[in-house]
Amino acid sequence: MSKKATSTIEKKDAAPIGSSFAQAQINADLTKGERIDLYRKMLRIRRFEERSLRAYQGKKIGGFLHLYIGQEAVAVGCCSLMGKNDHVITAYRDHGHAIAVGMDTKALMAELYGKVTGCSKGKGGSMHYFAPSLNYWGGHGIVGGQIPLGTGLAYALKYRGLKGASMAFMGDGAVNQGAVHEAYNLAALWDLPVIFVVENNGYSMGTSQDRSSAGPGLAQRAEAYGMNWGTCFGHDIYEVRATMDKFLKLARDESKPSVVEIDTYRYRGHSVADPDKTYRTRDEIEEYRRTKDPIQVFQQKLIAEGVLTDVFVEQIDTEAKAEADLAADFAEASPFPTTDDIQKDVYWESDHPDRRTSKGRLFFD
Amino acid sequence: MAVLTYREAIRAALSEELARDENVVLMGEEVAQFHGAYKVSEGLLEKFGPKRIVDTPISEAGFIGMGVGASMLGIRPVMELMFWSFYSVAFDQILNNAANVRYMSGGLINCPIVIRGPANGGTNVGATHSHTPENVLANHPGIKVVVPATAADAKGLLKSAIRDNDPVMFLENTILYGEKGEVSADPELLIPLGLADVKRQGIDLTIVTYGRCVLHSLAAAEILENDHDISVEVIDLRTIRPLDIDTVLASVKKTHRVLIVEEQKPFASVGSQLAFMIQREAFDDLDGPIHRLATIDAPAIYSPPVETEQLPNPQRVLKAALAAVA
Ligand SMILES: Cc1ncc(C[n+]2csc(CCOP(=O)(O)OP(=O)(O)O)c2C)c(N)n1
Ligand SMILES: [Mg+2]
């Protein structure tokens, strides 16, 4: 995992559970209800994905299924800070962010099933979720490819004089793509309000960070571009929020980009059909589950705070499971697209024939 | 002869060439410790060690470009793209550097690199992971393009590609990796690039195809023979550039009817070039227009049952063949 280095914003030690991050203003201000909502969202992601895994094993879902299980505090923490002009874009491990920004799990599950009621009408699949109305710009399958886009969202905000920020998420493997470095340079050069969020789960497929990335740390590469950077313990949603809040303010108020590396962990294989114990030990996975599970960690905090009770925990879980089952039932009952749908949504003009202005053939056979 | 899967045949070619020439190296994402995302390179790290079998970071432009540079100085890199779909990240390195360096140096520099990996749809991985760029690649003089359909062809062609002094783009298929076939164990049995193979003889219709569509075409040809009394000749191009047009023309002379079947978007596809050449060079042999069955013209749809219909499949080939002989 990452060798710790000192952030340019704040000197910090790796944060243990029960740290002072709960007292950070952004967290201290949370109402009881808001705290419960954060917890509920993480659990809804977990149960949704567990249900989708069962559907995958039952051959209801094709292609890849990259689960976010273990990383929930990152997406929920970051997205809970979104204001009306804040935007999110991520890679193919995109279910958590989708639920975190508020997408409907029925449409998300239906997309996995390839149904026409899916969020992309069955055209995108697991890796390609989008919800522009919720400032969620996907869902991208090419490692690192979304990072210039996220930079472009920030450019658009600044250009239009809007006070907001773009959060561009990537994995620890994506930091070695040229496009990521080109985006870093542009963001720093033009002071774009973007936060490059590296979700460092220790591995890109079967390759550990040590075997793929040179240098002292992933976020620290920001220094080469004169950008601010920070690291954070991503198993504690309070810490995620407290850390990201600072960088978001820097982006919104001063239009300054930064790189934030968040330590996290995935429990499942890279995609669920991939082997997951050839490059790491079962013990390592179990250790994370036992001591750092973001949902457990937060649950304990909320119980200690007197916000949650065992009974309430049980109730939230029952509801989350029921929601996931409902989503699966909805997906199951929905129709597939038809072959006529294949050529819809390709061009705006062909979907709006009465407003077409170009001439000539658009499609070929 | 032994029965090998397409995957094992590629592995055998790699293994034999790695053993034969110490300048051959295999590089790519997850090729070594993970044994390859599609297990093509399983066991090679153990056999040849980490100097010859190298895991790279996810930086296609970086490592493909590095391979091009190394090939200019005597290395024979075989670079694995986890999916050919990711070639777009390394586009500049392939098309500006690998394809042009010999030409721009007036022939002073050779670039004996092989870039290989799967390029196919049909696995419900969505539009970003389902590209079939053989037409785009073949559009660039200086580059060679190979798309094997069977295990034996995969082995013999990959060996030729590795020994070739030009940059060779080798396009495999994740769905074919498990297909079995008879494969020679002779380490000197090479299949030359640029030689088509008549996979089935026939007299009524020529199907020109390559890659997985060869299998679809053979399946359809069987039905056409049995149920419709139509005798189909199936030509597997095997190599797109150099292109064995002579085998195609000889068949057209015999059958007078042509159907091109390709897992390609239709516009400016490999089939477009073929159709031009056939009408130009065999116009008088044709009894009707050249027909073509391609991928339905849209980005690859995810939805599993619909993707099957977007791509050529035996039923679609059958229908297209009946139209071509009507
Ligand atoms: C350009 C490109 N190269 C390779 C891949 C195949 N691939 C998909 S995910 C992945 C690993 C990425 O790891 P990381 O960035 O750490 O993200 P994580 O999966 O851990 O969330 C690889 C190699 C791809 N999708 N795109
Ligand atoms: Mg990772």
mmCIF file of N, CA and C in Angstrom, chain B residues 148-191:
data_model
loop_
_atom_site.group_PDB
_atom_site.id
_atom_site.type_symbol
_atom_site.label_atom_id
_atom_site.label_comp_id
_atom_site.label_asym_id
_atom_site.label_seq_id
_atom_site.Cartn_x
_atom_site.Cartn_y
_atom_site.Cartn_z
ATOM 1 N N PRO B 148 -6.562 -14.655 -36.900
ATOM 2 C CA PRO B 148 -6.742 -16.101 -37.041
ATOM 3 C C PRO B 148 -8.082 -16.586 -36.494
ATOM 4 N N ALA B 149 -8.611 -17.631 -37.147
ATOM 5 C CA ALA B 149 -9.905 -18.181 -36.732
ATOM 6 C C ALA B 149 -9.777 -19.509 -36.006
ATOM 7 N N THR B 150 -8.711 -20.241 -36.266
ATOM 8 C CA THR B 150 -8.598 -21.582 -35.679
ATOM 9 C C THR B 150 -7.301 -21.707 -34.878
ATOM 10 N N ALA B 151 -7.245 -22.752 -34.089
ATOM 11 C CA ALA B 151 -6.060 -22.976 -33.251
ATOM 12 C C ALA B 151 -4.810 -23.154 -34.109
ATOM 13 N N ALA B 152 -4.907 -23.973 -35.146
ATOM 14 C CA ALA B 152 -3.736 -24.236 -35.982
ATOM 15 C C ALA B 152 -3.259 -22.953 -36.658
ATOM 16 N N ASP B 153 -4.206 -22.184 -37.160
ATOM 17 C CA ASP B 153 -3.832 -20.928 -37.814
ATOM 18 C C ASP B 153 -3.215 -19.959 -36.806
ATOM 19 N N ALA B 154 -3.798 -19.923 -35.615
ATOM 20 C CA ALA B 154 -3.287 -18.996 -34.605
ATOM 21 C C ALA B 154 -1.821 -19.298 -34.321
ATOM 22 N N LYS B 155 -1.508 -20.584 -34.192
ATOM 23 C CA LYS B 155 -0.119 -20.931 -33.870
ATOM 24 C C LYS B 155 0.822 -20.603 -35.036
ATOM 25 N N GLY B 156 0.472 -21.103 -36.195
ATOM 26 C CA GLY B 156 1.366 -20.932 -37.348
ATOM 27 C C GLY B 156 1.539 -19.471 -37.741
ATOM 28 N N LEU B 157 0.475 -18.712 -37.619
ATOM 29 C CA LEU B 157 0.547 -17.299 -37.995
ATOM 30 C C LEU B 157 1.292 -16.476 -36.952
ATOM 31 N N LEU B 158 1.102 -16.805 -35.680
ATOM 32 C CA LEU B 158 1.802 -16.024 -34.651
ATOM 33 C C LEU B 158 3.309 -16.240 -34.755
ATOM 34 N N LYS B 159 3.689 -17.466 -35.056
ATOM 35 C CA LYS B 159 5.125 -17.736 -35.222
ATOM 36 C C LYS B 159 5.693 -16.922 -36.380
ATOM 37 N N SER B 160 4.953 -16.877 -37.474
ATOM 38 C CA SER B 160 5.401 -16.056 -38.602
ATOM 39 C C SER B 160 5.460 -14.583 -38.212
ATOM 40 N N ALA B 161 4.460 -14.150 -37.458
ATOM 41 C CA ALA B 161 4.397 -12.738 -37.063
ATOM 42 C C ALA B 161 5.614 -12.367 -36.219
ATOM 43 N N ILE B 162 5.984 -13.257 -35.309
ATOM 44 C CA ILE B 162 7.118 -12.956 -34.422
ATOM 45 C C ILE B 162 8.424 -12.902 -35.220
ATOM 46 N N ARG B 163 8.515 -13.728 -36.243
ATOM 47 C CA ARG B 163 9.747 -13.739 -37.045
ATOM 48 C C ARG B 163 9.740 -12.657 -38.118
ATOM 49 N N ASP B 164 8.616 -12.025 -38.315
ATOM 50 C CA ASP B 164 8.480 -11.004 -39.358
ATOM 51 C C ASP B 164 9.251 -9.748 -38.967
ATOM 52 N N ASN B 165 9.819 -9.070 -39.940
ATOM 53 C CA ASN B 165 10.602 -7.871 -39.637
ATOM 54 C C ASN B 165 9.787 -6.588 -39.644
ATOM 55 N N ASP B 166 8.497 -6.706 -39.893
ATOM 56 C CA ASP B 166 7.628 -5.535 -39.864
ATOM 57 C C ASP B 166 6.715 -5.609 -38.646
ATOM 58 N N PRO B 167 6.108 -4.482 -38.283
ATOM 59 C CA PRO B 167 5.167 -4.522 -37.161
ATOM 60 C C PRO B 167 3.902 -5.295 -37.535
ATOM 61 N N VAL B 168 3.565 -6.285 -36.742
ATOM 62 C CA VAL B 168 2.403 -7.121 -37.028
ATOM 63 C C VAL B 168 1.371 -6.984 -35.912
ATOM 64 N N MET B 169 0.151 -6.656 -36.298
ATOM 65 C CA MET B 169 -0.957 -6.549 -35.357
ATOM 66 C C MET B 169 -1.713 -7.870 -35.414
ATOM 67 N N PHE B 170 -1.803 -8.543 -34.288
ATOM 68 C CA PHE B 170 -2.341 -9.901 -34.247
ATOM 69 C C PHE B 170 -3.607 -9.870 -33.405
ATOM 70 N N LEU B 171 -4.753 -10.076 -34.060
ATOM 71 C CA LEU B 171 -6.038 -9.885 -33.402
ATOM 72 C C LEU B 171 -6.694 -11.225 -33.086
ATOM 73 N N GLU B 172 -6.770 -11.520 -31.800
ATOM 74 C CA GLU B 172 -7.351 -12.784 -31.350
ATOM 75 C C GLU B 172 -8.810 -12.559 -30.958
ATOM 76 N N ASN B 173 -9.389 -13.541 -30.277
ATOM 77 C CA ASN B 173 -10.816 -13.448 -29.990
ATOM 78 C C ASN B 173 -11.105 -14.192 -28.687
ATOM 79 N N THR B 174 -11.665 -13.498 -27.717
ATOM 80 C CA THR B 174 -11.891 -14.137 -26.408
ATOM 81 C C THR B 174 -12.841 -15.325 -26.520
ATOM 82 N N ILE B 175 -13.758 -15.271 -27.482
ATOM 83 C CA ILE B 175 -14.729 -16.368 -27.596
ATOM 84 C C ILE B 175 -14.078 -17.589 -28.247
ATOM 85 N N LEU B 176 -13.041 -17.348 -29.043
ATOM 86 C CA LEU B 176 -12.360 -18.474 -29.693
ATOM 87 C C LEU B 176 -11.324 -19.139 -28.782
ATOM 88 N N TYR B 177 -10.894 -18.448 -27.709
ATOM 89 C CA TYR B 177 -9.806 -18.991 -26.885
ATOM 90 C C TYR B 177 -10.060 -20.439 -26.460
ATOM 91 N N GLY B 178 -11.308 -20.809 -26.240
ATOM 92 C CA GLY B 178 -11.607 -22.160 -25.778
ATOM 93 C C GLY B 178 -11.875 -23.152 -26.907
ATOM 94 N N GLU B 179 -11.874 -22.689 -28.170
ATOM 95 C CA GLU B 179 -12.171 -23.583 -29.307
ATOM 96 C C GLU B 179 -10.987 -24.509 -29.571
ATOM 97 N N LYS B 180 -11.307 -25.783 -29.778
ATOM 98 C CA LYS B 180 -10.243 -26.767 -29.981
ATOM 99 C C LYS B 180 -10.010 -27.087 -31.451
ATOM 100 N N GLY B 181 -8.781 -27.494 -31.747
ATOM 101 C CA GLY B 181 -8.465 -27.945 -33.103
ATOM 102 C C GLY B 181 -7.153 -28.694 -33.123
ATOM 103 N N GLU B 182 -6.937 -29.403 -34.216
ATOM 104 C CA GLU B 182 -5.675 -30.122 -34.405
ATOM 105 C C GLU B 182 -4.572 -29.117 -34.676
ATOM 106 N N VAL B 183 -3.467 -29.244 -33.940
ATOM 107 C CA VAL B 183 -2.358 -28.308 -34.113
ATOM 108 C C VAL B 183 -1.055 -29.091 -34.200
ATOM 109 N N SER B 184 -0.237 -28.738 -35.171
ATOM 110 C CA SER B 184 1.048 -29.416 -35.331
ATOM 111 C C SER B 184 1.990 -29.039 -34.193
ATOM 112 N N ALA B 185 2.781 -30.020 -33.763
ATOM 113 C CA ALA B 185 3.761 -29.765 -32.712
ATOM 114 C C ALA B 185 5.100 -29.361 -33.310
ATOM 115 N N ASP B 186 5.189 -29.356 -34.627
ATOM 116 C CA ASP B 186 6.447 -29.025 -35.300
ATOM 117 C C ASP B 186 6.789 -27.549 -35.094
ATOM 118 N N PRO B 187 7.895 -27.277 -34.414
ATOM 119 C CA PRO B 187 8.221 -25.866 -34.144
ATOM 120 C C PRO B 187 8.638 -25.096 -35.395
ATOM 121 N N GLU B 188 8.836 -25.766 -36.492
ATOM 122 C CA GLU B 188 9.181 -25.045 -37.719
ATOM 123 C C GLU B 188 8.013 -24.967 -38.694
ATOM 124 N N LEU B 189 6.828 -25.394 -38.255
ATOM 125 C CA LEU B 189 5.667 -25.264 -39.133
ATOM 126 C C LEU B 189 5.085 -23.864 -39.007
ATOM 127 N N LEU B 190 5.372 -23.055 -40.002
ATOM 128 C CA LEU B 190 4.882 -21.686 -40.000
ATOM 129 C C LEU B 190 3.820 -21.525 -41.075
ATOM 130 N N ILE B 191 2.849 -20.696 -40.821
ATOM 131 C CA ILE B 191 1.879 -20.348 -41.872
ATOM 132 C C ILE B 191 2.238 -18.953 -42.342
#
